[in-house]
mmCIF file of N, CA and C in Angstrom:
data_model
loop_
_atom_site.group_PDB
_atom_site.id
_atom_site.type_symbol
_atom_site.label_atom_id
_atom_site.label_comp_id
_atom_site.label_asym_id
_atom_site.label_seq_id
_atom_site.Cartn_x
_atom_site.Cartn_y
_atom_site.Cartn_z
ATOM 1 N N MET A 1 -57.060 -34.054 -71.364
ATOM 2 C CA MET A 1 -58.181 -33.515 -70.619
ATOM 3 C C MET A 1 -57.835 -33.391 -69.134
ATOM 4 N N HIS A 2 -57.232 -34.426 -68.568
ATOM 5 C CA HIS A 2 -56.846 -34.410 -67.163
ATOM 6 C C HIS A 2 -55.900 -33.251 -66.879
ATOM 7 N N SER A 3 -54.959 -33.031 -67.789
ATOM 8 C CA SER A 3 -53.987 -31.952 -67.628
ATOM 9 C C SER A 3 -54.671 -30.587 -67.639
ATOM 10 N N VAL A 4 -55.652 -30.421 -68.524
ATOM 11 C CA VAL A 4 -56.382 -29.149 -68.611
ATOM 12 C C VAL A 4 -57.175 -28.915 -67.330
ATOM 13 N N LEU A 5 -57.863 -29.937 -66.843
ATOM 14 C CA LEU A 5 -58.622 -29.798 -65.601
ATOM 15 C C LEU A 5 -57.700 -29.524 -64.418
ATOM 16 N N HIS A 6 -56.565 -30.218 -64.395
ATOM 17 C CA HIS A 6 -55.601 -30.004 -63.321
ATOM 18 C C HIS A 6 -55.105 -28.564 -63.321
ATOM 19 N N ARG A 7 -54.776 -28.042 -64.503
ATOM 20 C CA ARG A 7 -54.298 -26.659 -64.597
ATOM 21 C C ARG A 7 -55.388 -25.666 -64.239
ATOM 22 N N LEU A 8 -56.624 -25.941 -64.658
ATOM 23 C CA LEU A 8 -57.732 -25.052 -64.312
ATOM 24 C C LEU A 8 -57.928 -25.035 -62.803
ATOM 25 N N PHE A 9 -57.901 -26.204 -62.172
ATOM 26 C CA PHE A 9 -58.031 -26.278 -60.719
ATOM 27 C C PHE A 9 -56.902 -25.511 -60.057
ATOM 28 N N LEU A 10 -55.675 -25.709 -60.534
ATOM 29 C CA LEU A 10 -54.519 -25.009 -59.980
ATOM 30 C C LEU A 10 -54.663 -23.506 -60.164
ATOM 31 N N LEU A 11 -55.133 -23.098 -61.337
ATOM 32 C CA LEU A 11 -55.329 -21.680 -61.603
ATOM 33 C C LEU A 11 -56.362 -21.101 -60.646
ATOM 34 N N LEU A 12 -57.452 -21.799 -60.444
ATOM 35 C CA LEU A 12 -58.485 -21.311 -59.532
ATOM 36 C C LEU A 12 -57.993 -21.301 -58.090
ATOM 37 N N TYR A 13 -57.148 -22.257 -57.743
ATOM 38 C CA TYR A 13 -56.669 -22.368 -56.374
ATOM 39 C C TYR A 13 -55.558 -21.375 -56.059
ATOM 40 N N VAL A 14 -54.672 -21.123 -57.032
ATOM 41 C CA VAL A 14 -53.504 -20.294 -56.781
ATOM 42 C C VAL A 14 -53.597 -18.926 -57.444
ATOM 43 N N ALA A 15 -54.357 -18.803 -58.498
ATOM 44 C CA ALA A 15 -54.353 -17.576 -59.295
ATOM 45 C C ALA A 15 -54.341 -16.352 -58.428
ATOM 46 N N PRO A 16 -53.559 -15.430 -58.880
ATOM 47 C CA PRO A 16 -52.969 -14.295 -58.171
ATOM 48 C C PRO A 16 -53.130 -14.321 -56.664
ATOM 49 N N ALA A 17 -52.804 -15.407 -56.066
ATOM 50 C CA ALA A 17 -52.760 -15.515 -54.615
ATOM 51 C C ALA A 17 -54.105 -15.315 -53.960
ATOM 52 N N HIS A 18 -55.181 -15.443 -54.730
ATOM 53 C CA HIS A 18 -56.502 -15.355 -54.119
ATOM 54 C C HIS A 18 -56.709 -16.616 -53.299
ATOM 55 N N GLY A 19 -57.267 -16.460 -52.139
ATOM 56 C CA GLY A 19 -57.542 -17.624 -51.329
ATOM 57 C C GLY A 19 -56.493 -17.890 -50.271
ATOM 58 N N PHE A 20 -55.359 -17.255 -50.358
ATOM 59 C CA PHE A 20 -54.400 -17.358 -49.275
ATOM 60 C C PHE A 20 -53.581 -16.090 -49.199
ATOM 61 N N GLU A 21 -52.965 -15.909 -48.059
ATOM 62 C CA GLU A 21 -52.252 -14.661 -47.800
ATOM 63 C C GLU A 21 -50.844 -14.659 -48.378
ATOM 64 N N VAL A 22 -50.444 -13.499 -48.848
ATOM 65 C CA VAL A 22 -49.095 -13.293 -49.361
ATOM 66 C C VAL A 22 -48.482 -12.160 -48.549
ATOM 67 N N THR A 23 -47.410 -12.478 -47.841
ATOM 68 C CA THR A 23 -46.733 -11.486 -47.018
ATOM 69 C C THR A 23 -45.315 -11.318 -47.533
ATOM 70 N N VAL A 24 -44.920 -10.069 -47.735
ATOM 71 C CA VAL A 24 -43.590 -9.771 -48.257
ATOM 72 C C VAL A 24 -42.742 -9.165 -47.147
ATOM 73 N N PHE A 25 -41.536 -9.670 -47.025
ATOM 74 C CA PHE A 25 -40.545 -9.109 -46.106
ATOM 75 C C PHE A 25 -39.380 -8.594 -46.937
ATOM 76 N N THR A 26 -39.015 -7.346 -46.718
ATOM 77 C CA THR A 26 -37.893 -6.748 -47.416
ATOM 78 C C THR A 26 -37.159 -5.844 -46.433
ATOM 79 N N ALA A 27 -36.177 -5.108 -46.928
ATOM 80 C CA ALA A 27 -35.422 -4.189 -46.072
ATOM 81 C C ALA A 27 -35.202 -2.884 -46.813
ATOM 82 N N GLU A 28 -34.978 -1.840 -46.062
ATOM 83 C CA GLU A 28 -34.796 -0.507 -46.640
ATOM 84 C C GLU A 28 -33.676 -0.454 -47.665
ATOM 85 N N ASP A 29 -32.607 -1.186 -47.435
ATOM 86 C CA ASP A 29 -31.438 -1.090 -48.300
ATOM 87 C C ASP A 29 -31.446 -2.081 -49.473
ATOM 88 N N LEU A 30 -32.534 -2.806 -49.668
ATOM 89 C CA LEU A 30 -32.650 -3.745 -50.789
ATOM 90 C C LEU A 30 -33.345 -3.077 -51.966
ATOM 91 N N PRO A 31 -33.117 -3.602 -53.169
ATOM 92 C CA PRO A 31 -33.872 -3.088 -54.319
ATOM 93 C C PRO A 31 -35.372 -3.274 -54.079
ATOM 94 N N PRO A 32 -36.208 -2.464 -54.718
ATOM 95 C CA PRO A 32 -37.657 -2.600 -54.502
ATOM 96 C C PRO A 32 -38.188 -3.930 -55.018
ATOM 97 N N VAL A 33 -39.201 -4.417 -54.343
ATOM 98 C CA VAL A 33 -39.887 -5.645 -54.751
ATOM 99 C C VAL A 33 -41.061 -5.225 -55.639
ATOM 100 N N ARG A 34 -41.186 -5.874 -56.789
ATOM 101 C CA ARG A 34 -42.282 -5.574 -57.710
ATOM 102 C C ARG A 34 -43.524 -6.396 -57.346
ATOM 103 N N GLY A 35 -44.669 -5.855 -57.696
ATOM 104 C CA GLY A 35 -45.917 -6.594 -57.508
ATOM 105 C C GLY A 35 -46.460 -6.573 -56.101
ATOM 106 N N LEU A 36 -46.114 -5.560 -55.335
ATOM 107 C CA LEU A 36 -46.571 -5.503 -53.941
ATOM 108 C C LEU A 36 -48.089 -5.395 -53.824
ATOM 109 N N GLU A 37 -48.752 -4.973 -54.899
ATOM 110 C CA GLU A 37 -50.214 -4.883 -54.852
ATOM 111 C C GLU A 37 -50.853 -6.256 -54.671
ATOM 112 N N ARG A 38 -50.111 -7.318 -54.948
ATOM 113 C CA ARG A 38 -50.618 -8.686 -54.774
ATOM 114 C C ARG A 38 -50.413 -9.184 -53.350
ATOM 115 N N ALA A 39 -49.699 -8.414 -52.548
ATOM 116 C CA ALA A 39 -49.395 -8.831 -51.177
ATOM 117 C C ALA A 39 -50.501 -8.404 -50.218
ATOM 118 N N THR A 40 -50.766 -9.263 -49.265
ATOM 119 C CA THR A 40 -51.706 -8.959 -48.197
ATOM 120 C C THR A 40 -51.067 -8.008 -47.193
ATOM 121 N N ALA A 41 -49.766 -8.211 -46.950
ATOM 122 C CA ALA A 41 -49.018 -7.368 -46.012
ATOM 123 C C ALA A 41 -47.586 -7.244 -46.492
ATOM 124 N N VAL A 42 -46.984 -6.092 -46.214
ATOM 125 C CA VAL A 42 -45.585 -5.844 -46.568
ATOM 126 C C VAL A 42 -44.882 -5.331 -45.322
ATOM 127 N N TYR A 43 -43.778 -5.971 -44.979
ATOM 128 C CA TYR A 43 -42.971 -5.559 -43.836
ATOM 129 C C TYR A 43 -41.591 -5.152 -44.337
ATOM 130 N N THR A 44 -41.186 -3.942 -43.989
ATOM 131 C CA THR A 44 -39.874 -3.439 -44.379
ATOM 132 C C THR A 44 -39.017 -3.311 -43.136
ATOM 133 N N LEU A 45 -37.968 -4.127 -43.081
ATOM 134 C CA LEU A 45 -37.084 -4.077 -41.930
ATOM 135 C C LEU A 45 -36.090 -2.934 -42.080
ATOM 136 N N GLY A 46 -35.734 -2.352 -40.967
ATOM 137 C CA GLY A 46 -34.786 -1.253 -40.967
ATOM 138 C C GLY A 46 -34.428 -0.867 -39.546
ATOM 139 N N ASP A 47 -33.528 0.048 -39.428
ATOM 140 C CA ASP A 47 -33.040 0.506 -38.136
ATOM 141 C C ASP A 47 -34.073 1.416 -37.480
ATOM 142 N N THR A 48 -34.554 1.056 -36.316
ATOM 143 C CA THR A 48 -35.562 1.867 -35.623
ATOM 144 C C THR A 48 -34.971 3.159 -35.076
ATOM 145 N N ARG A 49 -33.660 3.225 -34.963
ATOM 146 C CA ARG A 49 -33.041 4.450 -34.431
ATOM 147 C C ARG A 49 -32.998 5.571 -35.456
ATOM 148 N N MET A 50 -33.020 5.234 -36.735
ATOM 149 C CA MET A 50 -32.918 6.255 -37.781
ATOM 150 C C MET A 50 -34.051 7.280 -37.705
ATOM 151 N N PRO A 51 -35.311 6.863 -37.653
ATOM 152 C CA PRO A 51 -36.382 7.863 -37.583
ATOM 153 C C PRO A 51 -36.301 8.706 -36.308
ATOM 154 N N LEU A 52 -35.895 8.083 -35.215
ATOM 155 C CA LEU A 52 -35.821 8.808 -33.947
ATOM 156 C C LEU A 52 -34.812 9.951 -33.987
ATOM 157 N N ALA A 53 -33.807 9.835 -34.825
ATOM 158 C CA ALA A 53 -32.796 10.890 -34.926
ATOM 159 C C ALA A 53 -33.416 12.204 -35.388
ATOM 160 N N ARG A 54 -34.549 12.134 -36.108
ATOM 161 C CA ARG A 54 -35.213 13.354 -36.574
ATOM 162 C C ARG A 54 -35.890 14.113 -35.449
ATOM 163 N N LEU A 55 -36.039 13.494 -34.292
ATOM 164 C CA LEU A 55 -36.706 14.156 -33.166
ATOM 165 C C LEU A 55 -35.733 14.838 -32.208
ATOM 166 N N THR A 56 -34.447 14.712 -32.429
ATOM 167 C CA THR A 56 -33.483 15.281 -31.485
ATOM 168 C C THR A 56 -33.519 16.809 -31.527
ATOM 169 N N PHE A 57 -33.133 17.400 -30.409
ATOM 170 C CA PHE A 57 -33.050 18.858 -30.305
ATOM 171 C C PHE A 57 -31.991 19.198 -29.264
ATOM 172 N N ALA A 58 -31.510 20.414 -29.343
ATOM 173 C CA ALA A 58 -30.481 20.852 -28.393
ATOM 174 C C ALA A 58 -31.086 20.956 -26.999
ATOM 175 N N ASN A 59 -30.330 20.530 -26.014
ATOM 176 C CA ASN A 59 -30.792 20.596 -24.630
ATOM 177 C C ASN A 59 -30.907 22.065 -24.219
ATOM 178 N N PRO A 60 -32.112 22.494 -23.822
ATOM 179 C CA PRO A 60 -32.278 23.891 -23.431
ATOM 180 C C PRO A 60 -31.682 24.214 -22.065
ATOM 181 N N GLY A 61 -31.224 23.209 -21.348
ATOM 182 C CA GLY A 61 -30.623 23.440 -20.042
ATOM 183 C C GLY A 61 -31.610 23.428 -18.895
ATOM 184 N N ASP A 62 -32.870 23.399 -19.183
ATOM 185 C CA ASP A 62 -33.935 23.384 -18.172
ATOM 186 C C ASP A 62 -34.748 22.106 -18.376
ATOM 187 N N THR A 63 -34.836 21.280 -17.348
ATOM 188 C CA THR A 63 -35.519 19.989 -17.456
ATOM 189 C C THR A 63 -36.974 20.152 -17.862
ATOM 190 N N GLU A 64 -37.680 21.075 -17.252
ATOM 191 C CA GLU A 64 -39.098 21.285 -17.587
ATOM 192 C C GLU A 64 -39.266 21.767 -19.026
ATOM 193 N N GLN A 65 -38.412 22.647 -19.458
ATOM 194 C CA GLN A 65 -38.474 23.140 -20.834
ATOM 195 C C GLN A 65 -38.164 22.004 -21.814
ATOM 196 N N ALA A 66 -37.193 21.157 -21.460
ATOM 197 C CA ALA A 66 -36.845 20.013 -22.301
ATOM 198 C C ALA A 66 -38.031 19.050 -22.407
ATOM 199 N N LYS A 67 -38.727 18.803 -21.299
ATOM 200 C CA LYS A 67 -39.911 17.929 -21.320
ATOM 201 C C LYS A 67 -40.986 18.510 -22.233
ATOM 202 N N ARG A 68 -41.236 19.821 -22.109
ATOM 203 C CA ARG A 68 -42.247 20.470 -22.946
ATOM 204 C C ARG A 68 -41.879 20.356 -24.433
ATOM 205 N N GLU A 69 -40.627 20.620 -24.730
ATOM 206 C CA GLU A 69 -40.202 20.552 -26.127
ATOM 207 C C GLU A 69 -40.297 19.120 -26.656
ATOM 208 N N ALA A 70 -39.905 18.161 -25.846
ATOM 209 C CA ALA A 70 -39.989 16.757 -26.266
ATOM 210 C C ALA A 70 -41.442 16.360 -26.525
ATOM 211 N N LEU A 71 -42.340 16.737 -25.620
ATOM 212 C CA LEU A 71 -43.761 16.412 -25.802
ATOM 213 C C LEU A 71 -44.340 17.119 -27.024
ATOM 214 N N ASP A 72 -43.924 18.378 -27.232
ATOM 215 C CA ASP A 72 -44.386 19.111 -28.418
ATOM 216 C C ASP A 72 -43.929 18.408 -29.696
ATOM 217 N N ARG A 73 -42.678 17.974 -29.718
ATOM 218 C CA ARG A 73 -42.156 17.289 -30.908
ATOM 219 C C ARG A 73 -42.877 15.968 -31.136
ATOM 220 N N LEU A 74 -43.102 15.221 -30.068
ATOM 221 C CA LEU A 74 -43.773 13.926 -30.210
ATOM 222 C C LEU A 74 -45.231 14.067 -30.635
ATOM 223 N N SER A 75 -45.899 15.124 -30.210
ATOM 224 C CA SER A 75 -47.311 15.286 -30.548
ATOM 225 C C SER A 75 -47.518 15.992 -31.891
ATOM 226 N N SER A 76 -46.471 16.522 -32.479
ATOM 227 C CA SER A 76 -46.589 17.181 -33.785
ATOM 228 C C SER A 76 -46.825 16.135 -34.868
ATOM 229 N N PRO A 77 -47.331 16.553 -36.038
ATOM 230 C CA PRO A 77 -47.496 15.587 -37.136
ATOM 231 C C PRO A 77 -46.177 14.883 -37.503
ATOM 232 N N ALA A 78 -45.077 15.632 -37.493
ATOM 233 C CA ALA A 78 -43.782 15.011 -37.809
ATOM 234 C C ALA A 78 -43.405 13.996 -36.734
ATOM 235 N N GLY A 79 -43.655 14.330 -35.486
ATOM 236 C CA GLY A 79 -43.362 13.406 -34.391
ATOM 237 C C GLY A 79 -44.211 12.154 -34.463
ATOM 238 N N GLN A 80 -45.484 12.307 -34.802
ATOM 239 C CA GLN A 80 -46.367 11.155 -34.945
ATOM 240 C C GLN A 80 -45.922 10.260 -36.102
ATOM 241 N N ALA A 81 -45.445 10.884 -37.184
ATOM 242 C CA ALA A 81 -44.941 10.105 -38.327
ATOM 243 C C ALA A 81 -43.706 9.310 -37.920
ATOM 244 N N VAL A 82 -42.833 9.920 -37.104
ATOM 245 C CA VAL A 82 -41.639 9.220 -36.629
ATOM 246 C C VAL A 82 -42.042 8.045 -35.756
ATOM 247 N N LEU A 83 -42.974 8.256 -34.840
ATOM 248 C CA LEU A 83 -43.413 7.166 -33.972
ATOM 249 C C LEU A 83 -44.050 6.036 -34.777
ATOM 250 N N GLU A 84 -44.808 6.378 -35.812
ATOM 251 C CA GLU A 84 -45.403 5.354 -36.675
ATOM 252 C C GLU A 84 -44.314 4.575 -37.419
ATOM 253 N N ALA A 85 -43.280 5.268 -37.889
ATOM 254 C CA ALA A 85 -42.175 4.591 -38.583
ATOM 255 C C ALA A 85 -41.449 3.639 -37.639
ATOM 256 N N VAL A 86 -41.251 4.059 -36.406
ATOM 257 C CA VAL A 86 -40.596 3.192 -35.412
ATOM 258 C C VAL A 86 -41.470 1.971 -35.134
ATOM 259 N N ARG A 87 -42.779 2.186 -34.970
ATOM 260 C CA ARG A 87 -43.702 1.057 -34.742
ATOM 261 C C ARG A 87 -43.666 0.091 -35.925
ATOM 262 N N ASP A 88 -43.687 0.629 -37.150
ATOM 263 C CA ASP A 88 -43.668 -0.227 -38.338
ATOM 264 C C ASP A 88 -42.401 -1.070 -38.404
ATOM 265 N N LYS A 89 -41.272 -0.472 -38.114
ATOM 266 C CA LYS A 89 -39.996 -1.201 -38.175
ATOM 267 C C LYS A 89 -39.916 -2.252 -37.065
ATOM 268 N N ALA A 90 -40.396 -1.904 -35.881
ATOM 269 C CA ALA A 90 -40.400 -2.868 -34.777
ATOM 270 C C ALA A 90 -41.344 -4.029 -35.084
ATOM 271 N N THR A 91 -42.492 -3.723 -35.659
ATOM 272 C CA THR A 91 -43.447 -4.769 -36.030
ATOM 273 C C THR A 91 -42.855 -5.675 -37.104
ATOM 274 N N ALA A 92 -42.186 -5.081 -38.096
ATOM 275 C CA ALA A 92 -41.562 -5.875 -39.159
ATOM 276 C C ALA A 92 -40.531 -6.838 -38.586
ATOM 277 N N ALA A 93 -39.700 -6.344 -37.680
ATOM 278 C CA ALA A 93 -38.670 -7.199 -37.070
ATOM 279 C C ALA A 93 -39.311 -8.312 -36.251
ATOM 280 N N ALA A 94 -40.349 -7.987 -35.503
ATOM 281 C CA ALA A 94 -41.022 -8.994 -34.675
ATOM 282 C C ALA A 94 -41.695 -10.061 -35.548
ATOM 283 N N MET A 95 -42.369 -9.630 -36.612
ATOM 284 C CA MET A 95 -43.037 -10.595 -37.492
ATOM 285 C C MET A 95 -42.027 -11.494 -38.199
ATOM 286 N N ALA A 96 -40.927 -10.921 -38.656
ATOM 287 C CA ALA A 96 -39.896 -11.734 -39.323
ATOM 288 C C ALA A 96 -39.341 -12.782 -38.362
ATOM 289 N N GLN A 97 -39.125 -12.390 -37.131
ATOM 290 C CA GLN A 97 -38.600 -13.340 -36.147
ATOM 291 C C GLN A 97 -39.659 -14.395 -35.808
ATOM 292 N N LEU A 98 -40.878 -13.965 -35.606
ATOM 293 C CA LEU A 98 -41.967 -14.882 -35.266
ATOM 294 C C LEU A 98 -42.195 -15.927 -36.359
ATOM 295 N N LEU A 99 -42.084 -15.498 -37.610
ATOM 296 C CA LEU A 99 -42.337 -16.399 -38.733
ATOM 297 C C LEU A 99 -41.080 -17.090 -39.249
ATOM 298 N N HIS A 100 -39.974 -16.901 -38.538
ATOM 299 C CA HIS A 100 -38.704 -17.560 -38.860
ATOM 300 C C HIS A 100 -38.212 -17.231 -40.266
ATOM 301 N N ILE A 101 -38.340 -15.967 -40.661
ATOM 302 C CA ILE A 101 -37.823 -15.530 -41.951
ATOM 303 C C ILE A 101 -36.310 -15.508 -41.844
ATOM 304 N N GLU A 102 -35.648 -16.223 -42.751
ATOM 305 C CA GLU A 102 -34.191 -16.405 -42.651
ATOM 306 C C GLU A 102 -33.396 -15.453 -43.520
ATOM 307 N N ARG A 103 -33.965 -15.043 -44.659
ATOM 308 C CA ARG A 103 -33.251 -14.161 -45.600
ATOM 309 C C ARG A 103 -34.252 -13.181 -46.200
ATOM 310 N N LEU A 104 -33.697 -12.143 -46.811
ATOM 311 C CA LEU A 104 -34.541 -11.133 -47.456
ATOM 312 C C LEU A 104 -34.109 -10.959 -48.896
ATOM 313 N N PRO A 105 -35.007 -10.601 -49.780
ATOM 314 C CA PRO A 105 -36.439 -10.515 -49.550
ATOM 315 C C PRO A 105 -37.045 -11.904 -49.413
ATOM 316 N N ALA A 106 -38.201 -11.935 -48.805
ATOM 317 C CA ALA A 106 -38.922 -13.189 -48.621
ATOM 318 C C ALA A 106 -40.383 -12.957 -48.956
ATOM 319 N N VAL A 107 -40.956 -13.881 -49.706
ATOM 320 C CA VAL A 107 -42.391 -13.853 -49.997
ATOM 321 C C VAL A 107 -42.985 -15.074 -49.311
ATOM 322 N N LEU A 108 -43.771 -14.815 -48.289
ATOM 323 C CA LEU A 108 -44.413 -15.873 -47.515
ATOM 324 C C LEU A 108 -45.814 -16.071 -48.076
ATOM 325 N N VAL A 109 -46.081 -17.280 -48.545
ATOM 326 C CA VAL A 109 -47.390 -17.608 -49.106
ATOM 327 C C VAL A 109 -48.017 -18.610 -48.156
ATOM 328 N N SER A 110 -49.047 -18.168 -47.463
ATOM 329 C CA SER A 110 -49.693 -19.025 -46.469
ATOM 330 C C SER A 110 -50.711 -19.913 -47.153
ATOM 331 N N PRO A 111 -50.792 -21.125 -46.746
ATOM 332 C CA PRO A 111 -50.082 -21.736 -45.637
ATOM 333 C C PRO A 111 -48.812 -22.454 -46.078
ATOM 334 N N GLY A 112 -47.722 -22.111 -45.459
ATOM 335 C CA GLY A 112 -46.530 -22.924 -45.494
ATOM 336 C C GLY A 112 -45.483 -22.788 -46.570
ATOM 337 N N TYR A 113 -45.480 -21.740 -47.374
ATOM 338 C CA TYR A 113 -44.453 -21.607 -48.402
ATOM 339 C C TYR A 113 -43.728 -20.282 -48.238
ATOM 340 N N VAL A 114 -42.409 -20.322 -48.369
ATOM 341 C CA VAL A 114 -41.606 -19.104 -48.362
ATOM 342 C C VAL A 114 -40.661 -19.172 -49.554
ATOM 343 N N VAL A 115 -40.625 -18.084 -50.319
ATOM 344 C CA VAL A 115 -39.711 -17.980 -51.453
ATOM 345 C C VAL A 115 -38.727 -16.871 -51.116
ATOM 346 N N TYR A 116 -37.445 -17.210 -51.099
ATOM 347 C CA TYR A 116 -36.401 -16.241 -50.752
ATOM 348 C C TYR A 116 -35.688 -15.732 -51.998
ATOM 349 N N GLY A 117 -35.248 -14.479 -51.928
ATOM 350 C CA GLY A 117 -34.370 -13.926 -52.943
ATOM 351 C C GLY A 117 -35.031 -13.482 -54.232
ATOM 352 N N ILE A 118 -36.343 -13.477 -54.276
ATOM 353 C CA ILE A 118 -37.071 -13.074 -55.478
ATOM 354 C C ILE A 118 -37.628 -11.667 -55.252
ATOM 355 N N TYR A 119 -37.386 -10.780 -56.218
ATOM 356 C CA TYR A 119 -37.823 -9.384 -56.093
ATOM 357 C C TYR A 119 -39.106 -9.102 -56.867
ATOM 358 N N ASP A 120 -39.872 -10.140 -57.171
ATOM 359 C CA ASP A 120 -41.125 -9.983 -57.895
ATOM 360 C C ASP A 120 -42.136 -10.957 -57.293
ATOM 361 N N VAL A 121 -43.219 -10.417 -56.750
ATOM 362 C CA VAL A 121 -44.225 -11.248 -56.088
ATOM 363 C C VAL A 121 -44.836 -12.244 -57.072
ATOM 364 N N ALA A 122 -45.131 -11.813 -58.299
ATOM 365 C CA ALA A 122 -45.723 -12.723 -59.292
ATOM 366 C C ALA A 122 -44.796 -13.905 -59.569
ATOM 367 N N GLU A 123 -43.502 -13.634 -59.675
ATOM 368 C CA GLU A 123 -42.547 -14.721 -59.909
ATOM 369 C C GLU A 123 -42.514 -15.685 -58.718
ATOM 370 N N ALA A 124 -42.548 -15.144 -57.513
ATOM 371 C CA ALA A 124 -42.573 -15.993 -56.318
ATOM 372 C C ALA A 124 -43.828 -16.860 -56.307
ATOM 373 N N LEU A 125 -44.958 -16.287 -56.686
ATOM 374 C CA LEU A 125 -46.200 -17.059 -56.733
ATOM 375 C C LEU A 125 -46.140 -18.148 -57.799
ATOM 376 N N ARG A 126 -45.500 -17.849 -58.933
ATOM 377 C CA ARG A 126 -45.326 -18.882 -59.968
ATOM 378 C C ARG A 126 -44.468 -20.028 -59.442
ATOM 379 N N LYS A 127 -43.446 -19.716 -58.668
ATOM 380 C CA LYS A 127 -42.602 -20.769 -58.100
ATOM 381 C C LYS A 127 -43.390 -21.645 -57.134
ATOM 382 N N VAL A 128 -44.234 -21.019 -56.322
ATOM 383 C CA VAL A 128 -45.072 -21.789 -55.393
ATOM 384 C C VAL A 128 -46.047 -22.646 -56.180
ATOM 385 N N GLU A 129 -46.644 -22.080 -57.204
ATOM 386 C CA GLU A 129 -47.589 -22.831 -58.038
ATOM 387 C C GLU A 129 -46.893 -24.028 -58.684
ATOM 388 N N ALA A 130 -45.695 -23.818 -59.215
ATOM 389 C CA ALA A 130 -44.954 -24.912 -59.857
ATOM 390 C C ALA A 130 -44.597 -25.986 -58.829
ATOM 391 N N TYR A 131 -44.212 -25.581 -57.642
ATOM 392 C CA TYR A 131 -43.873 -26.558 -56.590
ATOM 393 C C TYR A 131 -45.104 -27.367 -56.197
ATOM 394 N N ARG A 132 -46.217 -26.664 -56.051
ATOM 395 C CA ARG A 132 -47.440 -27.360 -55.652
ATOM 396 C C ARG A 132 -47.947 -28.301 -56.746
ATOM 397 N N ALA A 133 -47.630 -28.000 -57.991
ATOM 398 C CA ALA A 133 -48.094 -28.816 -59.115
ATOM 399 C C ALA A 133 -47.300 -30.108 -59.263
ATOM 400 N N THR A 134 -46.089 -30.153 -58.674
ATOM 401 C CA THR A 134 -45.288 -31.368 -58.780
ATOM 402 C C THR A 134 -45.774 -32.389 -57.781
ATOM 403 N N PRO A 135 -45.939 -33.633 -58.255
ATOM 404 C CA PRO A 135 -46.439 -34.688 -57.346
ATOM 405 C C PRO A 135 -45.418 -35.100 -56.320
#
């Protein structure tokens, strides 16, 4: 009976990460992580210079014309998408550093658990649940 109640309590406390945040850190060049729908936030690390390369253009030779073209590119939907991609990558890098993420992929289960090297959020949550269940 005690075991059943303990498991029910654990299930209610941990079940699909309800009640605490699940943050996933991965990188562009890693295999995809499964179960991202269970994550509160997903950060994908990558090179911020890559998206910016899509905004380059040949120098027209006139500074004012170059400024106009640069502003036109930045204000276009494609330019806005590039700026958003750069912001996302910079935010991912900052959050990983702030939270002391050491390896990727990482599933951070707040408060206080990080599972490294697992490409499935459900599996990472099971590992946290099993760890928490051990006295």
